[in-house]
Short mmCIF file of C-alpha atoms in Angstrom, two decimals:
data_model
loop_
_atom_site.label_atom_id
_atom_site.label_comp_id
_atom_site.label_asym_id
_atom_site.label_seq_id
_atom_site.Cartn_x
_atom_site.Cartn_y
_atom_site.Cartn_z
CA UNK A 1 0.00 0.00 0.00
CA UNK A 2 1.26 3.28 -1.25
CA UNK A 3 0.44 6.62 0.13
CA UNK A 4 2.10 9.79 -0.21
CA UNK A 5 1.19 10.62 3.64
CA UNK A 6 2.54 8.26 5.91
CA UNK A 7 1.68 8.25 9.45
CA UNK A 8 3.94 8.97 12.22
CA UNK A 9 5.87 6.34 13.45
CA UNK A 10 8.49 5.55 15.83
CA UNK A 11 11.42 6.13 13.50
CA UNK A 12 10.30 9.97 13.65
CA UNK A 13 11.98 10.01 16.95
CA UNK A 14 15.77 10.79 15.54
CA UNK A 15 13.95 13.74 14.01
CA UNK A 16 12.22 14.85 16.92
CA UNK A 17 14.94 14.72 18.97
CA UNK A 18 17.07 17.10 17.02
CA UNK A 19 14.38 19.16 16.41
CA UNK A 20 14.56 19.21 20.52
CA UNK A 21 18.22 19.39 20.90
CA UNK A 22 18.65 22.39 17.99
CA UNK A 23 16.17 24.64 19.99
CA UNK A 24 17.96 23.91 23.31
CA UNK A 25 21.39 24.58 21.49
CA UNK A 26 20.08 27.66 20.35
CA UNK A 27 18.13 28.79 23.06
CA UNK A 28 21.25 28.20 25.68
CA UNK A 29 24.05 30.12 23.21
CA UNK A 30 21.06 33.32 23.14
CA UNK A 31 20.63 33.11 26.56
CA UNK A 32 24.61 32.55 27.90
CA UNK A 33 25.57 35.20 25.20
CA UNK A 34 22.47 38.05 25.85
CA UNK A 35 23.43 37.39 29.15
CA UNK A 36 27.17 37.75 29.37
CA UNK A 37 26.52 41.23 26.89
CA UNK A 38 23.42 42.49 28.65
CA UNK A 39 25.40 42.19 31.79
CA UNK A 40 27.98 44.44 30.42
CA UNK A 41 26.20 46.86 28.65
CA UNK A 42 23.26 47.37 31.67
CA UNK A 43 26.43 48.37 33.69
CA UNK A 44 27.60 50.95 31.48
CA UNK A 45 24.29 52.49 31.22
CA UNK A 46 23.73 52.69 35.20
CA UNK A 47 26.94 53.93 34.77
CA UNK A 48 27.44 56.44 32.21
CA UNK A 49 26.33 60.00 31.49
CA UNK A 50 23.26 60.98 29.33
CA UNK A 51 24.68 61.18 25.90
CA UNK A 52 25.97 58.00 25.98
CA UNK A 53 23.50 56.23 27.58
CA UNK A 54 20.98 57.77 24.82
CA UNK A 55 23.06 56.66 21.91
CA UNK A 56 23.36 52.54 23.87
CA UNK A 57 19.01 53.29 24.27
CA UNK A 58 18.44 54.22 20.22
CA UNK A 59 19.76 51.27 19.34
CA UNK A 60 18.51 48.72 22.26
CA UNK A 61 14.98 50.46 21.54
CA UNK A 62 15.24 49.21 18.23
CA UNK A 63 16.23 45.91 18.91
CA UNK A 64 13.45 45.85 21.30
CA UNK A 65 10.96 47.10 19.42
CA UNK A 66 11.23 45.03 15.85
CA UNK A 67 9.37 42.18 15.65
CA UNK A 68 12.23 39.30 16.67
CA UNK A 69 10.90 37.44 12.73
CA UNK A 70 11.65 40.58 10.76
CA UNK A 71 14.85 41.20 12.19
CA UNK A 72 15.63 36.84 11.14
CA UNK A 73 14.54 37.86 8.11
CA UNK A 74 16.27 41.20 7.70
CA UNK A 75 19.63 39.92 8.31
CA UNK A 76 19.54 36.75 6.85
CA UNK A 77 18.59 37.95 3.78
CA UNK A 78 20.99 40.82 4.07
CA UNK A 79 23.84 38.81 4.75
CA UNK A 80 23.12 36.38 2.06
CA UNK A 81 22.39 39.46 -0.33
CA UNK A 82 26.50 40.89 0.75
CA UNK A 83 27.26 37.20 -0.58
CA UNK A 84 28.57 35.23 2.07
CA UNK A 85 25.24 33.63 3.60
CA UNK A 86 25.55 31.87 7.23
CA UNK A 87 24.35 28.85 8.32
CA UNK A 88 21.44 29.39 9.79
CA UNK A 89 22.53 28.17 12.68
CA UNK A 90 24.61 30.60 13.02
CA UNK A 91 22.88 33.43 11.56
CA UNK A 92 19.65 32.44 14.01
CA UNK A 93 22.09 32.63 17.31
CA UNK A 94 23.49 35.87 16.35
CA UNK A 95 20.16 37.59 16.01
CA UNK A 96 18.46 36.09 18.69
CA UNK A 97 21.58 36.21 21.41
CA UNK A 98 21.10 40.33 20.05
CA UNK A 99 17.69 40.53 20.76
CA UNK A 100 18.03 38.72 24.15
CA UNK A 101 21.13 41.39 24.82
CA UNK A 102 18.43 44.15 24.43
CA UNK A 103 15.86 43.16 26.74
CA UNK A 104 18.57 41.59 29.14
CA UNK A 105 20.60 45.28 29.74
CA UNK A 106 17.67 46.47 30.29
CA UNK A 107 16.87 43.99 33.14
CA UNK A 108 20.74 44.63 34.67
CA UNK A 109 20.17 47.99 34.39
CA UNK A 110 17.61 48.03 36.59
CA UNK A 111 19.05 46.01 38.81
CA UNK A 112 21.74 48.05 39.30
CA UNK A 113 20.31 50.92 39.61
CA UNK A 114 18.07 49.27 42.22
CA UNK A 115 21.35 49.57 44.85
CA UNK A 116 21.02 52.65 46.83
CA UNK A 117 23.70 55.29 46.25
CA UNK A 118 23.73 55.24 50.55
CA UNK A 119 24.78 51.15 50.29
CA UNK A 120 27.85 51.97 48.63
CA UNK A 121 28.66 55.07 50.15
CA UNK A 122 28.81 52.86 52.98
CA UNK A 123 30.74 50.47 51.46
CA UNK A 124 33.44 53.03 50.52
CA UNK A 125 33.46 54.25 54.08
CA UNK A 126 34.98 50.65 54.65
CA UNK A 127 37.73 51.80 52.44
CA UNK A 128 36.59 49.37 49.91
CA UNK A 129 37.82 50.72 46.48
CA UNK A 130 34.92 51.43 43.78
CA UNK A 131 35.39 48.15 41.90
CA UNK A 132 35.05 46.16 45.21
CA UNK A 133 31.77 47.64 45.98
CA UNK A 134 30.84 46.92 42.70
CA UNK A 135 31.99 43.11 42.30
CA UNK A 136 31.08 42.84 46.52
CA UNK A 137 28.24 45.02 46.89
CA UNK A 138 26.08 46.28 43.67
CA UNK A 139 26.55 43.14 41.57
CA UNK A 140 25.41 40.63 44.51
CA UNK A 141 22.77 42.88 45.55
CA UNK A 142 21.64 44.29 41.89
CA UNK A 143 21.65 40.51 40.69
CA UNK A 144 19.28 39.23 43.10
CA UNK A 145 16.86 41.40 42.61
CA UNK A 146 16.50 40.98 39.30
CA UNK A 147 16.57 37.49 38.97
CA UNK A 148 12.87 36.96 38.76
CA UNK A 149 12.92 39.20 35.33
CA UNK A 150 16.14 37.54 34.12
CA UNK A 151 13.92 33.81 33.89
CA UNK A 152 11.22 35.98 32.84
CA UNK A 153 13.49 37.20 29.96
CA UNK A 154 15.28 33.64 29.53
CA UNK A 155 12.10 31.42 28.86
CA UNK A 156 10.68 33.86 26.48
CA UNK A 157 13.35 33.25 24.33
CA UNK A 158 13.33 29.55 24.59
CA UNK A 159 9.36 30.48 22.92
CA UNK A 160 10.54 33.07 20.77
CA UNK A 161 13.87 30.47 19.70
CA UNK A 162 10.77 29.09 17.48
CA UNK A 163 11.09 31.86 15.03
CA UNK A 164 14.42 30.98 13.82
CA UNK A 165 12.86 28.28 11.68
CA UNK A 166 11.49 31.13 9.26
CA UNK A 167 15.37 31.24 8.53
CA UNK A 168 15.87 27.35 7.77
CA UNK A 169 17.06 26.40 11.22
CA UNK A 170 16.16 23.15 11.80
CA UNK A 171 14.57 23.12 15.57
CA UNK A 172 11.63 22.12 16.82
CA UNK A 173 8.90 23.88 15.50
CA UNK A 174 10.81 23.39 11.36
CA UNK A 175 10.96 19.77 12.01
CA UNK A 176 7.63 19.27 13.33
CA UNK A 177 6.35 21.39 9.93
CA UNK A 178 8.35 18.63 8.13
CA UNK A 179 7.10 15.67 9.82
CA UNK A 180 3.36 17.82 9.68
CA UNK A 181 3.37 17.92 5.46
CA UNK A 182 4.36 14.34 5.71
CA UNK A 183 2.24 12.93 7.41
CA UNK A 184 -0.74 15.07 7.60
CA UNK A 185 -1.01 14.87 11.73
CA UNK A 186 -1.04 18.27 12.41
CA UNK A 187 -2.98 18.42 15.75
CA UNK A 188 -0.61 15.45 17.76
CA UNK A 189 2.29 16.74 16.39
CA UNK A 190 1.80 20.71 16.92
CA UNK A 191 0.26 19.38 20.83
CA UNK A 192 3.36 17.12 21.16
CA UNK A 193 5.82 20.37 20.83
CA UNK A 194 3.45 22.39 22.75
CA UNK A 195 3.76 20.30 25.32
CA UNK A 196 7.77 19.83 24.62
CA UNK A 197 7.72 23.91 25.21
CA UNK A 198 5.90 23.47 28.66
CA UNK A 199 7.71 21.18 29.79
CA UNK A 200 11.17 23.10 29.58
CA UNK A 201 9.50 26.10 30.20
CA UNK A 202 7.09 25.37 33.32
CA UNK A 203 10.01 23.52 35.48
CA UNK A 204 12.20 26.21 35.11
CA UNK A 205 10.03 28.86 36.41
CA UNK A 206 8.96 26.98 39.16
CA UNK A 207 12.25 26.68 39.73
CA UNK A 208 12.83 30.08 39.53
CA UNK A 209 10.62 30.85 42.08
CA UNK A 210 11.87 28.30 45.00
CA UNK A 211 15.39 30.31 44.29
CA UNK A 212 13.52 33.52 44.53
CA UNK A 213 12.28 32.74 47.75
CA UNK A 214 15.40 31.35 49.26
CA UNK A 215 17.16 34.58 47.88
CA UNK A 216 15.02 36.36 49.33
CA UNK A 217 16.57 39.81 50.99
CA UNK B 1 44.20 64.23 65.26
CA UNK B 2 41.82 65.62 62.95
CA UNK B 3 42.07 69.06 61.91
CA UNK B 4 38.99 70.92 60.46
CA UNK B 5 40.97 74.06 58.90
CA UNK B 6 38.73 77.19 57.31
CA UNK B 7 36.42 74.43 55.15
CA UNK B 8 33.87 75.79 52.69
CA UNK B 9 31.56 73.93 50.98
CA UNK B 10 28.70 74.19 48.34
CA UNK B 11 26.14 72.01 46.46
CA UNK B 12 25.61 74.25 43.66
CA UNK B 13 24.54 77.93 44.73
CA UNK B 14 24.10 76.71 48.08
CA UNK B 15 27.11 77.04 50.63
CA UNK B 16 26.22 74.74 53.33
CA UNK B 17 29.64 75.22 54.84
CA UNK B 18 31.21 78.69 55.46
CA UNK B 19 34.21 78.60 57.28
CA UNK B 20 34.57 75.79 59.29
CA UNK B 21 37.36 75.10 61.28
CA UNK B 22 37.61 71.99 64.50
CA UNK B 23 40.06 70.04 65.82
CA UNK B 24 39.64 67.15 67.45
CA UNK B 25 42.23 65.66 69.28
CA UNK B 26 42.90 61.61 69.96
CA UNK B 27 40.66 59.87 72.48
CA UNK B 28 38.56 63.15 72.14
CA UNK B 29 34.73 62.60 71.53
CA UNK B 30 33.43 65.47 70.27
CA UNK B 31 29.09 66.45 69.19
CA UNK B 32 28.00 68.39 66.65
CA UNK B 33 24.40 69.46 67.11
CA UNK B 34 22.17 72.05 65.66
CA UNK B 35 19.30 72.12 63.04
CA UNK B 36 18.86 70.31 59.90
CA UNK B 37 20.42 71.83 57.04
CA UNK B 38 23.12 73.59 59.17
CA UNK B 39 26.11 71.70 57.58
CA UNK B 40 26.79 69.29 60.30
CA UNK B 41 26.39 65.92 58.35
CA UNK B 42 27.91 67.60 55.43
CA UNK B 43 31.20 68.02 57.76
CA UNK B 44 31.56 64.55 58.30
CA UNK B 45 31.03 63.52 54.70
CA UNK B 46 33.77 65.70 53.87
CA UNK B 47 36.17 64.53 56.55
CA UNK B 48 35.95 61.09 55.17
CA UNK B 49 36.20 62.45 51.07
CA UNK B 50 32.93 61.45 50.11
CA UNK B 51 32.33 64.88 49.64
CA UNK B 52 35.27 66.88 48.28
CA UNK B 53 35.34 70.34 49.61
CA UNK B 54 35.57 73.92 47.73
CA UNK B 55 38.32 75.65 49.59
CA UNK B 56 40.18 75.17 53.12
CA UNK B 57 41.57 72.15 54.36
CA UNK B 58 41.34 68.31 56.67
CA UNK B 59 44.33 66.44 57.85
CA UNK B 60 43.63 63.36 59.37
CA UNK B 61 47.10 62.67 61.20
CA UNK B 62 48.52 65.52 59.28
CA UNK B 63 47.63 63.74 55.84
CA UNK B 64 45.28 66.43 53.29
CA UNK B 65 42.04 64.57 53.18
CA UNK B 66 41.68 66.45 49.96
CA UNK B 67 44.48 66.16 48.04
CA UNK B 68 45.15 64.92 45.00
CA UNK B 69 47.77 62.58 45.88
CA UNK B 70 46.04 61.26 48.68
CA UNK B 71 44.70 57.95 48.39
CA UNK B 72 41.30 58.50 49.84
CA UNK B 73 40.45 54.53 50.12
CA UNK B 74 43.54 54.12 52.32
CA UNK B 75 42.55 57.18 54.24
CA UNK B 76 39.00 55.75 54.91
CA UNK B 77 40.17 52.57 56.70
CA UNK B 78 41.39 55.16 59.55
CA UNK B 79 37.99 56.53 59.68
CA UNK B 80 34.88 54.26 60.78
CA UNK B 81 31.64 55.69 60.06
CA UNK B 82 28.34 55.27 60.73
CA UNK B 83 25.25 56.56 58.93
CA UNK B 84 21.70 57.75 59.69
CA UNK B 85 20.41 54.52 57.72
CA UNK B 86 22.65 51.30 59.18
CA UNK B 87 22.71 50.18 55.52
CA UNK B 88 23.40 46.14 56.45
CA UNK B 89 24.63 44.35 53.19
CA UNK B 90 21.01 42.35 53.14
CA UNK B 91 23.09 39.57 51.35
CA UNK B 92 25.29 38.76 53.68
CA UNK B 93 25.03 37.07 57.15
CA UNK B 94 25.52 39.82 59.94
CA UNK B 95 29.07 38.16 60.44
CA UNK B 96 29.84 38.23 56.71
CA UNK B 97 28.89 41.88 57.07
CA UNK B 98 31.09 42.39 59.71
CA UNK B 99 34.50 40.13 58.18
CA UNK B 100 33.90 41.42 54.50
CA UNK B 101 35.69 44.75 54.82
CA UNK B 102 38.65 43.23 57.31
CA UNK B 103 39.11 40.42 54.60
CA UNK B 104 39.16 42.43 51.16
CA UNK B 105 40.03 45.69 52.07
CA UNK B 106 43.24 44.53 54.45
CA UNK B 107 43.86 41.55 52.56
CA UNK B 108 43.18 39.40 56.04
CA UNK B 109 42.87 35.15 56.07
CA UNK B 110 39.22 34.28 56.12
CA UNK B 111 39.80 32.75 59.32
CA UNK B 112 41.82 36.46 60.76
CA UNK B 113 38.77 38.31 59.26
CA UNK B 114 35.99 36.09 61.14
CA UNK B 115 37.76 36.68 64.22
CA UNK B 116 38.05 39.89 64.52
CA UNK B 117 34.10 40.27 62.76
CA UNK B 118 33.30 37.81 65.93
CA UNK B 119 35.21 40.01 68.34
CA UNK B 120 33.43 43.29 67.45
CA UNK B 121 30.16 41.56 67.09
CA UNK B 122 30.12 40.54 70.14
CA UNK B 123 31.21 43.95 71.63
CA UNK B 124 28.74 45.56 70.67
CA UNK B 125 26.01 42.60 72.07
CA UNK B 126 25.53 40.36 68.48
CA UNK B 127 27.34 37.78 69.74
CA UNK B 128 24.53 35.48 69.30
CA UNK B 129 23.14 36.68 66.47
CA UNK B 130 26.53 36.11 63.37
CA UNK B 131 24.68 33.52 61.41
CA UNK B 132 21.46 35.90 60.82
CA UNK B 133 20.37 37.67 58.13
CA UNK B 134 20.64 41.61 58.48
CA UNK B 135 16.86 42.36 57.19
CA UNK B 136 15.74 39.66 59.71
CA UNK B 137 16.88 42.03 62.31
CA UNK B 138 15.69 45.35 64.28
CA UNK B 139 16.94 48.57 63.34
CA UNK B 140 18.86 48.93 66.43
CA UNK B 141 20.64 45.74 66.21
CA UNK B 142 21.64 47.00 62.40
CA UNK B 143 22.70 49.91 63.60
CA UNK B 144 25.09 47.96 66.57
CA UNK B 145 26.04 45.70 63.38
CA UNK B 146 26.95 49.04 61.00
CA UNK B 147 29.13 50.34 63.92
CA UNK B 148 30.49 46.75 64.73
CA UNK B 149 31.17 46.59 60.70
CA UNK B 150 32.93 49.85 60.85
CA UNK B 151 35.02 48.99 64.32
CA UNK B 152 36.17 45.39 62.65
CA UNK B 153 38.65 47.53 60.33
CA UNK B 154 40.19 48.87 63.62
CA UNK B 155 39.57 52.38 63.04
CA UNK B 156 41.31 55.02 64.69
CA UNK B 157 38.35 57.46 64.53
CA UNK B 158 34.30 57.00 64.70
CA UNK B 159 32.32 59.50 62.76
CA UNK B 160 28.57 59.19 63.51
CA UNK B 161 26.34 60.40 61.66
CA UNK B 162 22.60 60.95 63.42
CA UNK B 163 22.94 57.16 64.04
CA UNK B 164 19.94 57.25 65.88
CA UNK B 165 17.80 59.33 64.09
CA UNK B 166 16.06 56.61 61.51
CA UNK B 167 15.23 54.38 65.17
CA UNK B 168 11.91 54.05 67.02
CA UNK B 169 12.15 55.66 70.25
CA UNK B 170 12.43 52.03 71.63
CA UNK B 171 15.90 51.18 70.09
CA UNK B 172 17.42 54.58 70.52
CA UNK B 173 18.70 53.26 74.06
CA UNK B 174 20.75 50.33 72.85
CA UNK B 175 22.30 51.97 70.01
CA UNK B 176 23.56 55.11 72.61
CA UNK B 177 24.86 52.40 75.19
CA UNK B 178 26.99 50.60 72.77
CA UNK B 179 28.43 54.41 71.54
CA UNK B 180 28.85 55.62 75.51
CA UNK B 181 30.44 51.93 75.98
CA UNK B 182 33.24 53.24 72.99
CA UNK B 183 33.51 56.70 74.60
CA UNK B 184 35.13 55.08 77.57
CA UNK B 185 37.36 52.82 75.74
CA UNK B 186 38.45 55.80 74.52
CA UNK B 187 37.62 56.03 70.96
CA UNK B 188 38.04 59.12 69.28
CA UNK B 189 34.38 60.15 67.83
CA UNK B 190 32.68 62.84 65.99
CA UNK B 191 28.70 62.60 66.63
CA UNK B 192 26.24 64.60 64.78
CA UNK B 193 23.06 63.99 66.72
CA UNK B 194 19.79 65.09 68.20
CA UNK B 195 20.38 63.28 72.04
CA UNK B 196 21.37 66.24 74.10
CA UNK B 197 21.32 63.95 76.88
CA UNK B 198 23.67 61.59 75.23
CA UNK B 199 25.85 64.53 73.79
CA UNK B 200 25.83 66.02 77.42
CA UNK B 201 26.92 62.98 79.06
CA UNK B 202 29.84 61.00 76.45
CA UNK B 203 31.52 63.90 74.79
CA UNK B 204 34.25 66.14 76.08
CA UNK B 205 32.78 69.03 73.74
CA UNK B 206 29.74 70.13 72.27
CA UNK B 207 29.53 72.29 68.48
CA UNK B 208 26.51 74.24 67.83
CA UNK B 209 26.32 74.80 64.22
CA UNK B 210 24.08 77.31 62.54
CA UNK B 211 23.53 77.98 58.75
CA UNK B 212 27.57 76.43 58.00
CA UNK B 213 29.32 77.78 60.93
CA UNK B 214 30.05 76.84 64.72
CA UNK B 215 28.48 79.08 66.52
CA UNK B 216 29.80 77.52 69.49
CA UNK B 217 32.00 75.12 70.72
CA UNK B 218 32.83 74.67 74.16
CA UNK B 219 33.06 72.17 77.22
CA UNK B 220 30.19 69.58 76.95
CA UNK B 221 27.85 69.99 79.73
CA UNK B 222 28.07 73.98 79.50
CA UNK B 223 27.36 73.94 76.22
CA UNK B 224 24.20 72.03 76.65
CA UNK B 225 23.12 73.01 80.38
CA UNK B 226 24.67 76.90 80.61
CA UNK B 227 24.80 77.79 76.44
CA UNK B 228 26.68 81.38 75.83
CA UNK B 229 25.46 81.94 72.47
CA UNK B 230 22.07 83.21 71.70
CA UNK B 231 21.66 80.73 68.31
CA UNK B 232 22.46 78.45 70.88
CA UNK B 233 19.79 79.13 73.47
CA UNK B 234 17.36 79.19 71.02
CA UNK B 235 18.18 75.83 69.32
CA UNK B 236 18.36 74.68 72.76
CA UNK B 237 14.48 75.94 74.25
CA UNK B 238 12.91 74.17 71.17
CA UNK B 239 14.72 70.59 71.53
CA UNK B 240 14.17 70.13 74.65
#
């Protein structure tokens, strides 16, 4: 018997599970590298004077502000039109790790600024130098408090990781469109990765919140 | 010795300091008192280079607070202080609080730093209290942990800083016992505060400052029981 559809099976799995692993791979390099840069830059801004921190905002705002699968779009085709087109892999983890940079300095930021100027006037008192209070002091302090909105910001771009297919990366939600036109299941396998999403996403938060109450300051 | 020479100093158009001048010798406690906005807090930010200053001069043991050369982070290791608000490090155990300073700032062992963090905790009546957390705490025992934190980096002076202003009435008491239990070790302190009983009874000498000048100094109790000064009598009537 010959069909052109044929139904999921067991042998899907191998697909599946890259699917799975590409949109952890992905989501983890966005997250470590938004992270590591959103770190950096929400420093300078709590930081730095008005001009500066104006010119850093114009450009966050946009990154902020453009839909995350315009911006795939807009830069793989750009690249690709320059004539040296990346793998979407890679093209996918620079956009997104940007866009997670944006929202992420914006959470540091906050933090930081969240540690009275009287804490580390006290500090210094101590004769602690500036960048003691900072690595002792603001950084513990700032970090804590903004840890809630740091998960926040993580597992939305776990979700939002699902756009990079529109760019040929091959996670979950582009290899459940392939199994989808092949074998024509589209309601078990769209529920299977929704519930693939919750179940990364939902642990994680939960966890988020037993660390938020045992940091609790 | 600290030496207070001619200081002026302005935020903006406003000079809240006009000509100060104080010395304060070692083992000397000393009180600044007088209305808000008179300059007195101002002084001691200033004397420990938080503040710089527009003209005059500080020596702290002869070395220019404000000088260029001066390295201010060294200077402030001489110079405990102690705020208004005890501003605990809320993520740190009240004996981390205490050892952090003593470790990074002189380079101590861990073990050195908790030891001397223990000592001063328990001097000023924390002693049972090193593995709790700061927030979990009264504001009078934060305030005995801010001026333990300060003594654990063996200060040479105390400059307080209306340490018992942000209390409830209740706490006041403990906070004032642990200073007047200092006084007669024979700390050398600066107080700005609002206890004219307390200023009466620990200090040597009393400052009345009004509008960015002293407009008295003198001996402790005749300063606050027997005032010469007008301002002073004035401030005086409506404190009491």
């Amino acid at each position: 018997m010959n069909s052109l559809f044929t139904p999921l099976s067991w042998s899907d799995s191998g697909l599946i599970l890259t699917g799975v692993w590409n949109t952890v791979i992905i989501s983890v390099v966005a997250i470590v590298v938004g992270t590591v840069l959103g770190l950096i830059i929400g420093f300078a801004r709590s930081e730095s004077n008005k001009m500066v921190n104006a010119l850093f905002g114009s450009v966050l705002d946009v990154l902020r502000s453009v839909p995350l699968i315009i911006q795939l779009i807009l830069f793989s085709t750009f690249v690709g039109a320059m004539g040296s087109p990346l793998a979407p892999f890679v093209a996918g983890s620079i956009v997104l790790s940007l866009y997670t940079m944006a929202f992420m300095s914006e959470v540091f930021r906050s933090g930081f600024e969240s540690v009275s100027p009287s804490m580390q006037i006290a500090a210094r008192s101590l004769g602690m130098t500036k960048w003691q209070t900072i690595y002792h002091i603001r950084l513990p302090i700032g970090l804590r408090a903004v840890f809630p909105s740091w998960l926040g910001v993580s597992l939305s771009v776990i979700k939002d990781s699902a756009l990079v297919s529109v760019i040929g990366y091959m996670e979950l939600l582009r290899t459940s469109e392939q199994l989808i036109s092949r074998t024509q299941q589209p309601l078990e396998i769209l529920i299977g990765v929704g519930i693939f999403y919750f179940i990364i996403s939902y642990p994680l938060s939960h966890y988020g919140r037993y660390v938020e109450r045992k940091m609790a300051i | 010795m600290i030496s207070v020479q001619n200081v002026h100093k302005s935020f903006g158009d406003l000079e809240v300091l006009k000509g100060v001048s104080l010395d304060v010798e070692k083992g000397e406690v000393v009180s600044i008192i007088g209305g808000s906005g008179s300059g007195k807090s101002t002084l001691l930010y200033c004397i420990n280079a938080i503040e710089p200053i527009n003209s005059g001069k500080i020596l702290v043991d002869g070395v220019d607070v404000h000088a260029k050369e001066t390295n201010k982070d060294k200077l402030r290791q001489k110079l405990g202080m102690v705020f208004q608000q005890w501003n605990s490090f809320p993520h740190m155990t009240v004996l981390e609080n205490a050892a952090l300073a003593p470790r990074i700032v002189k380079k101590m062992s861990k073990e050195e730093a908790i030891e001397i963090a223990k000592k001063e905790l328990e001097h000023v009546g924390l002693g049972d209290k090193l593995d709790v957390y700061p927030t979990k705490m009264s504001g009078g025992q934060q305030q005995r942990l801010a001026i333990a934190r300060a003594l654990a980096m063996k200060p040479d002076y105390m400059l307080l800083d209306e340490v018992t202003s942000a209390l409830d009435p209740e706490l006041v008491g403990e906070v004032l016992d642990t200073l007047r239990l200092l006084a007669e070790e024979g700390m050398t302190m600066i107080c700005v505060t609002h206890e004219m009983g307390f200023a009466r009874d620990v200090s040597d000498r009393v400052a009345y400052f009004h509008q960015g000048v002293i407009a008295e100094i003198g001996e402790a109790r005749q300063v606050i029981t027997d005032p010469q000064n007008p301002l002073t009598q004035k401030f005086l009537s409506k404190v009491r």
